[in-house]
PDB file of C-alpha atoms in Angstrom:
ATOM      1  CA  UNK A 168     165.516  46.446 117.311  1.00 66.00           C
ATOM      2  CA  UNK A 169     168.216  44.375 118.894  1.00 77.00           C
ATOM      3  CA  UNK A 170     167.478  44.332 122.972  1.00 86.00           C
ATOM      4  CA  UNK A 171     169.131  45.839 125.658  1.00 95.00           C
ATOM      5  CA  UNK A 172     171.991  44.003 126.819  1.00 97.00           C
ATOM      6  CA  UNK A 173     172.784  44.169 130.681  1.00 98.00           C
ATOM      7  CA  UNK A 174     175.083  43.314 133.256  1.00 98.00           C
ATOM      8  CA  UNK A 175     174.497  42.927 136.253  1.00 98.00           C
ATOM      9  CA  UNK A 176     176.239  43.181 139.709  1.00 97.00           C
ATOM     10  CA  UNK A 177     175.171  42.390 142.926  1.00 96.00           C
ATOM     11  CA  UNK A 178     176.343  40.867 146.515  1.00 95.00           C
ATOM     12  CA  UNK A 179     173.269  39.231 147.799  1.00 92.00           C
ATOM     13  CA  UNK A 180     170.070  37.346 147.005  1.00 93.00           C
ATOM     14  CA  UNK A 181     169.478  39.498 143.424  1.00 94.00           C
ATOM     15  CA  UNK A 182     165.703  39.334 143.989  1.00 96.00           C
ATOM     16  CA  UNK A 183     166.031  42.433 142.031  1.00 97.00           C
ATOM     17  CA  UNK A 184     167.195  40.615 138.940  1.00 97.00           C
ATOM     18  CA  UNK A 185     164.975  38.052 139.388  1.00 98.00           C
ATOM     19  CA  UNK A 186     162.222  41.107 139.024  1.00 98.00           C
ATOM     20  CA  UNK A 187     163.744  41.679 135.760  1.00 98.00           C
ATOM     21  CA  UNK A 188     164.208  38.185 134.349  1.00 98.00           C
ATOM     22  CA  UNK A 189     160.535  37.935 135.211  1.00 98.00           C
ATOM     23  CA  UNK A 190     159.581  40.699 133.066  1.00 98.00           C
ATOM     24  CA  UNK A 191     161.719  39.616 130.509  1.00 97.00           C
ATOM     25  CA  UNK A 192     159.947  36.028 130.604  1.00 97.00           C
ATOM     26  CA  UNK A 193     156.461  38.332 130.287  1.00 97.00           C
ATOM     27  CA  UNK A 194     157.675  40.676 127.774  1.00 96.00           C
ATOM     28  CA  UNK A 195     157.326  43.294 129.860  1.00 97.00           C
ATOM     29  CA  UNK A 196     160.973  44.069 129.153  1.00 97.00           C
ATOM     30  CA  UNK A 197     162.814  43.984 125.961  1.00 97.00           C
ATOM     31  CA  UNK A 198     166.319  43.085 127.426  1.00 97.00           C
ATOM     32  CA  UNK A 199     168.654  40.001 127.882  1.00 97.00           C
ATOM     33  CA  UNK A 200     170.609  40.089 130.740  1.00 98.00           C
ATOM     34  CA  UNK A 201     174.554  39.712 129.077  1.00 98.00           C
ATOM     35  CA  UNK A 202     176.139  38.566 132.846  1.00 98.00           C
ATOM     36  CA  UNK A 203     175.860  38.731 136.797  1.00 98.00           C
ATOM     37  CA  UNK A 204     179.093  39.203 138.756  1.00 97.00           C
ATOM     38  CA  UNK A 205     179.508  39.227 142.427  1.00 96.00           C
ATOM     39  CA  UNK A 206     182.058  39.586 144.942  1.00 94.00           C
ATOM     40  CA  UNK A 207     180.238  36.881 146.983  1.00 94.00           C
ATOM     41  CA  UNK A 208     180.813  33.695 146.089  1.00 94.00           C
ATOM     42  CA  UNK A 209     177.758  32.485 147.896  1.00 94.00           C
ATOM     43  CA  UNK A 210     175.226  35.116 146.475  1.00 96.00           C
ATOM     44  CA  UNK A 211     172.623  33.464 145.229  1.00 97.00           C
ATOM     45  CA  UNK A 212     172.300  36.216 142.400  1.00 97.00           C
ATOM     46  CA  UNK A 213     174.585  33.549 140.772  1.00 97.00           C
ATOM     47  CA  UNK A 214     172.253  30.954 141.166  1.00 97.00           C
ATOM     48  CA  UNK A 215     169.705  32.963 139.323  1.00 97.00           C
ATOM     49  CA  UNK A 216     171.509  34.429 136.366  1.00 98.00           C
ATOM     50  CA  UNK A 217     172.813  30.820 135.795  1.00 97.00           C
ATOM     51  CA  UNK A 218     169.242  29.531 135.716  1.00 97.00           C
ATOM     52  CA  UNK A 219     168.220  31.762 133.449  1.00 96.00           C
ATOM     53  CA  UNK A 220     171.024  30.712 130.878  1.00 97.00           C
ATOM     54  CA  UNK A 221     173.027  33.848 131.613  1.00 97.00           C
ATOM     55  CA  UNK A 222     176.817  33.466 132.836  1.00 97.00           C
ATOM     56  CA  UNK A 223     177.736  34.305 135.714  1.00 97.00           C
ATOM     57  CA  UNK A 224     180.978  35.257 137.467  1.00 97.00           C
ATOM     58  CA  UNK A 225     182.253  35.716 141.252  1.00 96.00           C
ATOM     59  CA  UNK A 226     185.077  38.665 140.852  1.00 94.00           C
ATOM     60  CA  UNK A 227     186.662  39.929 143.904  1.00 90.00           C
ATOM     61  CA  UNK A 228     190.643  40.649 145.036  1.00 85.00           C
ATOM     62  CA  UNK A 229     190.477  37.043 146.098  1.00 85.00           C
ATOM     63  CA  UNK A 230     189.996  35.515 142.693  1.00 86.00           C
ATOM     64  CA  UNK A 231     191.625  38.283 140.585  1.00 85.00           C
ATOM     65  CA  UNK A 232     194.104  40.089 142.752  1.00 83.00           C
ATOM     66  CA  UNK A 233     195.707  42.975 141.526  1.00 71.00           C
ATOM     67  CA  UNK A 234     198.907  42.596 139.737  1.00 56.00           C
ATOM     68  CA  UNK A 235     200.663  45.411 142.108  1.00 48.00           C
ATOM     69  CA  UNK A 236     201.223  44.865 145.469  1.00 41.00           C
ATOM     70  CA  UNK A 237     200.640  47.329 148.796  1.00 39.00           C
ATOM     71  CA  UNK A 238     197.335  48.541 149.918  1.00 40.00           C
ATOM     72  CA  UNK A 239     194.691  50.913 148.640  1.00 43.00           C
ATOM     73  CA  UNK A 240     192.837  51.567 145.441  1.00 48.00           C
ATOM     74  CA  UNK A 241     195.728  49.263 144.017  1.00 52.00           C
ATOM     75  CA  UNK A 242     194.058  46.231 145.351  1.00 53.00           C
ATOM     76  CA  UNK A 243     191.414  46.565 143.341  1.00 74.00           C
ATOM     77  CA  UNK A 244     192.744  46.829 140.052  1.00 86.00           C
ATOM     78  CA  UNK A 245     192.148  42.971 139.011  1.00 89.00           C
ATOM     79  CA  UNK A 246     188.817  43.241 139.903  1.00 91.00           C
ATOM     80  CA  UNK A 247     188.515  46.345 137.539  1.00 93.00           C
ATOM     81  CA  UNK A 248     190.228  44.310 135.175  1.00 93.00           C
ATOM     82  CA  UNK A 249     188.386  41.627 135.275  1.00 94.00           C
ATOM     83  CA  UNK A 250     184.856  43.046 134.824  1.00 95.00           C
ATOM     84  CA  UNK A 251     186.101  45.217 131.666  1.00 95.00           C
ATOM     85  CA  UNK A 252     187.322  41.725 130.143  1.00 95.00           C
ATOM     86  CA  UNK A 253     183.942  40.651 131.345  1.00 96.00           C
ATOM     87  CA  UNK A 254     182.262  43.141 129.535  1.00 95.00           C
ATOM     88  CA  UNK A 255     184.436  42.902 126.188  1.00 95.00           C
ATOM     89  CA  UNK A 256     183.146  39.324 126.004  1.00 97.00           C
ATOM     90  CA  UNK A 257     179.791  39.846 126.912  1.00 97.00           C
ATOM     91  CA  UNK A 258     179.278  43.137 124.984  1.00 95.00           C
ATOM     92  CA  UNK A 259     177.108  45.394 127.801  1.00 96.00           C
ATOM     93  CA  UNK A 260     174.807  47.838 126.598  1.00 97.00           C
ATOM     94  CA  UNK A 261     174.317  49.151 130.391  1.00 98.00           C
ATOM     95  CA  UNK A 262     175.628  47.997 133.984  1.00 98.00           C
ATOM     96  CA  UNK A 263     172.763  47.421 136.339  1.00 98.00           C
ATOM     97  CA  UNK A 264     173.973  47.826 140.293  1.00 97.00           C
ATOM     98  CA  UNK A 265     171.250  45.994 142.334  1.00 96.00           C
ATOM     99  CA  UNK A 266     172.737  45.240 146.272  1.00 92.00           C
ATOM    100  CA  UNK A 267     176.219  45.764 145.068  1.00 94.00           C
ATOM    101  CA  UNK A 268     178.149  46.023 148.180  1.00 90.00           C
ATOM    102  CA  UNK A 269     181.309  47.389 146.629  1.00 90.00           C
ATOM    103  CA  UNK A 270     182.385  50.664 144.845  1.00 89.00           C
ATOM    104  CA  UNK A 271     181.870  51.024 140.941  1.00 92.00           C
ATOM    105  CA  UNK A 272     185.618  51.334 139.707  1.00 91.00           C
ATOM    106  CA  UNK A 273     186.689  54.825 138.621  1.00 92.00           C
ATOM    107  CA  UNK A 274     187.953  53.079 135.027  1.00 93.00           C
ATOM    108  CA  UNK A 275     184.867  51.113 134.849  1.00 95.00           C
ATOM    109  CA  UNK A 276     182.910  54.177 134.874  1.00 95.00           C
ATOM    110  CA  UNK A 277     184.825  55.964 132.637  1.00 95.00           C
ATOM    111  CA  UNK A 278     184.596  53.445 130.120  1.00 95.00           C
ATOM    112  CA  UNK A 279     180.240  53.243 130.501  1.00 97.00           C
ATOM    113  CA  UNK A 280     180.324  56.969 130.924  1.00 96.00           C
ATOM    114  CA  UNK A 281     176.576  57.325 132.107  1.00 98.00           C
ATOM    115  CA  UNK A 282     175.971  54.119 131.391  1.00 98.00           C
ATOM    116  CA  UNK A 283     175.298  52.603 135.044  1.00 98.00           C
ATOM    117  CA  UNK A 284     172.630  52.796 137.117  1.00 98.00           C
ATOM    118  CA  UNK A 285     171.544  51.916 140.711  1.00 97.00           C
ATOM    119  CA  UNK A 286     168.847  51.609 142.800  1.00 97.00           C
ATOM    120  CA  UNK A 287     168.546  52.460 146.422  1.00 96.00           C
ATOM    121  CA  UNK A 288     165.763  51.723 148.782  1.00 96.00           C
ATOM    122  CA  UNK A 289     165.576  55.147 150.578  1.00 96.00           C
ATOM    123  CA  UNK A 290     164.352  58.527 148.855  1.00 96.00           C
ATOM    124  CA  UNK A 291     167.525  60.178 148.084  1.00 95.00           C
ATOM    125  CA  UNK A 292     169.546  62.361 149.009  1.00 93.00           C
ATOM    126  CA  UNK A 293     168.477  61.415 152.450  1.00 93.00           C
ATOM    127  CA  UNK A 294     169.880  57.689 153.597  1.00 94.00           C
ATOM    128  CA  UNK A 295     172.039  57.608 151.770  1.00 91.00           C
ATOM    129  CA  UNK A 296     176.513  57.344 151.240  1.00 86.00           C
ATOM    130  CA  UNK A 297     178.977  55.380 152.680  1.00 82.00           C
ATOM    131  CA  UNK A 298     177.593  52.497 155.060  1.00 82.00           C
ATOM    132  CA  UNK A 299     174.044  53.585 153.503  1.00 87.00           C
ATOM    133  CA  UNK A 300     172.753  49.558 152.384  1.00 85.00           C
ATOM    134  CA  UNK A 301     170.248  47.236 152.497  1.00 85.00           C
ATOM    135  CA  UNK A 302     169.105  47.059 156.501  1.00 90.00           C
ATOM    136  CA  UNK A 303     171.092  49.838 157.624  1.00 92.00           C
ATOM    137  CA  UNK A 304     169.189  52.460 155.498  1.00 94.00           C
ATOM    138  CA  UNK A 305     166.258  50.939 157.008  1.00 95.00           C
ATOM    139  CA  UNK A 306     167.151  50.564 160.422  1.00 95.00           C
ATOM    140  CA  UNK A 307     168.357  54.925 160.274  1.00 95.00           C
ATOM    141  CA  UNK A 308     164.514  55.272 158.664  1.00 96.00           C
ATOM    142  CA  UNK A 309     162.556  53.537 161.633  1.00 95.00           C
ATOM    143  CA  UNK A 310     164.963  55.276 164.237  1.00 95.00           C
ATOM    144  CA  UNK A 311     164.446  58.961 162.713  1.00 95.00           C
ATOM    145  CA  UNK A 312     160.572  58.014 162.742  1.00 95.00           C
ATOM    146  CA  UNK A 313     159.970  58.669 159.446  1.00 95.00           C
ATOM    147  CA  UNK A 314     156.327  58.053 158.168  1.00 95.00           C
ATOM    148  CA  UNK A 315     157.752  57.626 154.725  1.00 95.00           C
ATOM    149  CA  UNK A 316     160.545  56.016 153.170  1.00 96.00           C
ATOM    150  CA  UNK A 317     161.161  54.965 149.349  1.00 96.00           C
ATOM    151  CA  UNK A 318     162.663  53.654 146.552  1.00 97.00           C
ATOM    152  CA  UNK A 319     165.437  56.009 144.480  1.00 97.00           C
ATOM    153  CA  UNK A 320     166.541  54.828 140.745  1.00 98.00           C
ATOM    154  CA  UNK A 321     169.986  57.112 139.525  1.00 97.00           C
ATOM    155  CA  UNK A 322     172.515  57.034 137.741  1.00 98.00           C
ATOM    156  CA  UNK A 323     175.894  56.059 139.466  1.00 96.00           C
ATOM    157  CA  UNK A 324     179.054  58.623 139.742  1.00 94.00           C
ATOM    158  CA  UNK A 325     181.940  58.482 141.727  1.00 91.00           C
ATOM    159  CA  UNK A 326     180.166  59.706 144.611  1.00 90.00           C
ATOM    160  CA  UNK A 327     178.188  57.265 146.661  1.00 86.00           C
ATOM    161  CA  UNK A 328     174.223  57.596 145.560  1.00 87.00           C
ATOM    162  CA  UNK A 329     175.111  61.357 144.145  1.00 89.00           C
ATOM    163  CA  UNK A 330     174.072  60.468 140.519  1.00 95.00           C
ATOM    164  CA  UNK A 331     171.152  62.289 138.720  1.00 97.00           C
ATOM    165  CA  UNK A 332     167.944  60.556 139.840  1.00 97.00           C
ATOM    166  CA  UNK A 333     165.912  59.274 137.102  1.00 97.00           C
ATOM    167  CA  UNK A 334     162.956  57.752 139.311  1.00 97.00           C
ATOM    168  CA  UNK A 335     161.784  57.719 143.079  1.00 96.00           C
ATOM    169  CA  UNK A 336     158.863  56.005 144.374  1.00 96.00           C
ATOM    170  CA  UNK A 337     157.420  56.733 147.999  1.00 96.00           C
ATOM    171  CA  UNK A 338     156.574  53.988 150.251  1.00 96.00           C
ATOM    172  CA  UNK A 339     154.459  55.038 153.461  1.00 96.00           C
ATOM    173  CA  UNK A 340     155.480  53.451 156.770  1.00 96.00           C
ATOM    174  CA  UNK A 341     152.750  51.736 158.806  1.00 95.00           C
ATOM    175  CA  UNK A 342     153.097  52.534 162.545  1.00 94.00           C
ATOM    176  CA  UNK A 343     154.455  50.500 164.881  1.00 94.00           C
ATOM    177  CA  UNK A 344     157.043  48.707 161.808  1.00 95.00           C
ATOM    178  CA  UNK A 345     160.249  47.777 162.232  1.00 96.00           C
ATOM    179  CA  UNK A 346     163.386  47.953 159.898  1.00 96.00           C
ATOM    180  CA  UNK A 347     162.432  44.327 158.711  1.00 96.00           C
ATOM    181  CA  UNK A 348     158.499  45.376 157.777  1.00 96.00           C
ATOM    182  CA  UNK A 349     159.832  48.400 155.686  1.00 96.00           C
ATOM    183  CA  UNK A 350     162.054  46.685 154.013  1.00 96.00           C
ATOM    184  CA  UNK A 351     159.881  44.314 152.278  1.00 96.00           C
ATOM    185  CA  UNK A 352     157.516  47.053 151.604  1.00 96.00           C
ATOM    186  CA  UNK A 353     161.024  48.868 150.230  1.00 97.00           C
ATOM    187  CA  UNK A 354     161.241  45.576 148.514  1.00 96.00           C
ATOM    188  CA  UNK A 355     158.119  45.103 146.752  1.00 96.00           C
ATOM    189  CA  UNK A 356     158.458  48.768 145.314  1.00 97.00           C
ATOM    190  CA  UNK A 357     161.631  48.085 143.986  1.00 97.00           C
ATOM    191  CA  UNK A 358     160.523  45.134 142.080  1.00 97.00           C
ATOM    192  CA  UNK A 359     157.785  47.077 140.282  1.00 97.00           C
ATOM    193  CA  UNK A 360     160.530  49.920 139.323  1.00 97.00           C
ATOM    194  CA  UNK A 361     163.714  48.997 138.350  1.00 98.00           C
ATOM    195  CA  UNK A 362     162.282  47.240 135.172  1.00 98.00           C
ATOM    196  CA  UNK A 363     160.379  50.435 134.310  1.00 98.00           C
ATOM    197  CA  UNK A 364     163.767  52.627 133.974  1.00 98.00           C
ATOM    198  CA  UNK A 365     165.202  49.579 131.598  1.00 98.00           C
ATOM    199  CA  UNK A 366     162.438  49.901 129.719  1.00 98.00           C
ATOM    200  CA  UNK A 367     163.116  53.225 129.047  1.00 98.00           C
ATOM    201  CA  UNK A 368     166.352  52.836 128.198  1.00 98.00           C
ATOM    202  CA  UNK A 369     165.364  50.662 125.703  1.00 97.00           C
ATOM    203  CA  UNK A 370     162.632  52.780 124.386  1.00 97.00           C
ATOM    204  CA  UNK A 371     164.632  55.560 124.228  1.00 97.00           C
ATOM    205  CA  UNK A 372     162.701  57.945 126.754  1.00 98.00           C
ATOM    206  CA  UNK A 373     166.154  57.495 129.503  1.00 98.00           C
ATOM    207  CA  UNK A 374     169.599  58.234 126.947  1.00 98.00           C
ATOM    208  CA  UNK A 375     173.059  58.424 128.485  1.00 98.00           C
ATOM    209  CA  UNK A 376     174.513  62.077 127.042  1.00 98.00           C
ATOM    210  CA  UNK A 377     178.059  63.219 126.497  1.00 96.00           C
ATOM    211  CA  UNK A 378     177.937  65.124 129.510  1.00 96.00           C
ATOM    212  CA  UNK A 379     180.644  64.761 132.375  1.00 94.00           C
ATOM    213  CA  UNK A 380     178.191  66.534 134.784  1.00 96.00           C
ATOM    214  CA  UNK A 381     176.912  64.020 137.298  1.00 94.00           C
ATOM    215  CA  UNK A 382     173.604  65.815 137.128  1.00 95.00           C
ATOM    216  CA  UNK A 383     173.134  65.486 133.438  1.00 97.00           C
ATOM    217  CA  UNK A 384     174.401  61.853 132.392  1.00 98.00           C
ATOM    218  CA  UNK A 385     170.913  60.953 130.994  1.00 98.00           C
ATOM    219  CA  UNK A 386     167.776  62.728 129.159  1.00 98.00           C
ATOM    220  CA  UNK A 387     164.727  61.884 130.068  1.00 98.00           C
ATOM    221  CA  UNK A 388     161.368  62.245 128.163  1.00 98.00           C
ATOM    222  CA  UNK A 389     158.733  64.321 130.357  1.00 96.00           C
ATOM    223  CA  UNK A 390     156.000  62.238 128.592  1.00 97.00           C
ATOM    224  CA  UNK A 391     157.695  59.116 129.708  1.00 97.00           C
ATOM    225  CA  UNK A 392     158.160  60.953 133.305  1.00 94.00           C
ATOM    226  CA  UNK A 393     153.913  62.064 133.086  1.00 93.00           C
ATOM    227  CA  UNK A 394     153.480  58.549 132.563  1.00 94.00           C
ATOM    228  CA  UNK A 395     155.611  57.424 135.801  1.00 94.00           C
ATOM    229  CA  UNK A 396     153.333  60.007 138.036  1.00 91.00           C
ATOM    230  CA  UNK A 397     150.275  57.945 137.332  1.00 90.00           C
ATOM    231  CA  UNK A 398     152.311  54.831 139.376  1.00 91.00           C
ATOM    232  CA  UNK A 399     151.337  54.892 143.160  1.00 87.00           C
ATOM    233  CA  UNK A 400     153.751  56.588 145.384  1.00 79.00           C
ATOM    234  CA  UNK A 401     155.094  58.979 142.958  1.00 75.00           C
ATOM    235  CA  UNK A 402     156.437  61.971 144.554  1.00 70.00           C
ATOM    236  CA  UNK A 403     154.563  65.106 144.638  1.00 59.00           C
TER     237      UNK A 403
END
């Protein structure tokens, strides 16, 4: 069975991937990782995908600006370019958001129909849309006073975090933290997830369908789902 090929695109740190490389290096995970992009030149995401042997590109309007001119969608178009040539040269079994600041292209989904996934470190639908990353979902968790935030794994559709959920993990909130405290605890949840729902993917228990409803891009086995309930801080 040949592995999982994935890409990968983040803005930040990618601790996330480095979760995944990790498991990879354990054989926890049957995958190869076939790229990283960012739009931030600085993101050390780079750093680790070239470490690992992986290439690794920073796309943005900056390095491939549209071939149009104006404002809007338009400006975007080289990026969208870009990662599809990216992807034609590094075939891409799956695109793996994790800390992507930016917007999956429209054409970029429609060429992976249900074929990219995301994770986001609040229990869905709640924290989440527009503006709705990284310390900003946790700072709108500590001010509601939540006693419990999480981690939700979906698929990704044009709507900011609207994709079918294919795994969410609770995380309970000690009193008295703040936004930083719950987002390592966010953190550490994440780590021990996102390499689960590849896993499946490779194993066959996640498969992207023909379906153009948001709600239905993947199957999922129950057994594989029975097993995920056993995991700590598995929803009720």
């Amino acid at each position: 069975m040949n592995p999982l090929r994935f890409a990968v695109l983040a803005s930040g740190g990618g601790s996330n991937l480095q979760a995944l490389l990790d498991r990879i290096r354990s054989g926890d995970l049957k995958a190869q990782l076939a790229f990283a992009a960012s739009n931030n030149s600085q993101a050390k995401v780079l750093e680790r995908a070239r470490a690992a042997g992986s290439p690794a590109y920073h796309v943005s309007a900056k390095t491939d600006p549209s071939a149009g001119s104006g404002t809007g969608p338009g400006l975007e178009a080289g990026v969208t370019d870009k990662l599809l040539a990216l992807a034609e040269k590094h075939p891409t079994d799956l695109w793996v958001l994790a800390g992507y600041m930016k917007k999956v292209p429209e054409d970029l989904l429609r060429r992976f129909p249900n074929r990219v996934i995301n994770i986001h470190p609040a229990l869905l639908p709640a924290f989440g849309g527009s503006g709705m990353f990284g310390s900003h979902v946790h700072e709108a968790v500590v001010k509601r006073g939540c006693q419990f935030t999480g981690v939700t794994i979906h698929m990704v559709s044009e709507e900011y975090d609207a994709g079918q959920i294919v795994l969410q993990r609770m995380v309970p909130i000690p009193p008295g933290a703040d936004a930083e405290a719950v987002g390592r605890l966010v953190l550490t949840k994440e780590h021990d997830s996102y390499w689960r729902v590849l896993q499946a993917f490779v194993d066959g228990d996640i498969v992207p369908t023909d379906s153009m409803d948001p709600g239905k891009a993947v199957g999922v086995n129950p057994e594989w789902l029975k097993r995920m309930r056993g995991l700590d801080g598995f929803p009720a």
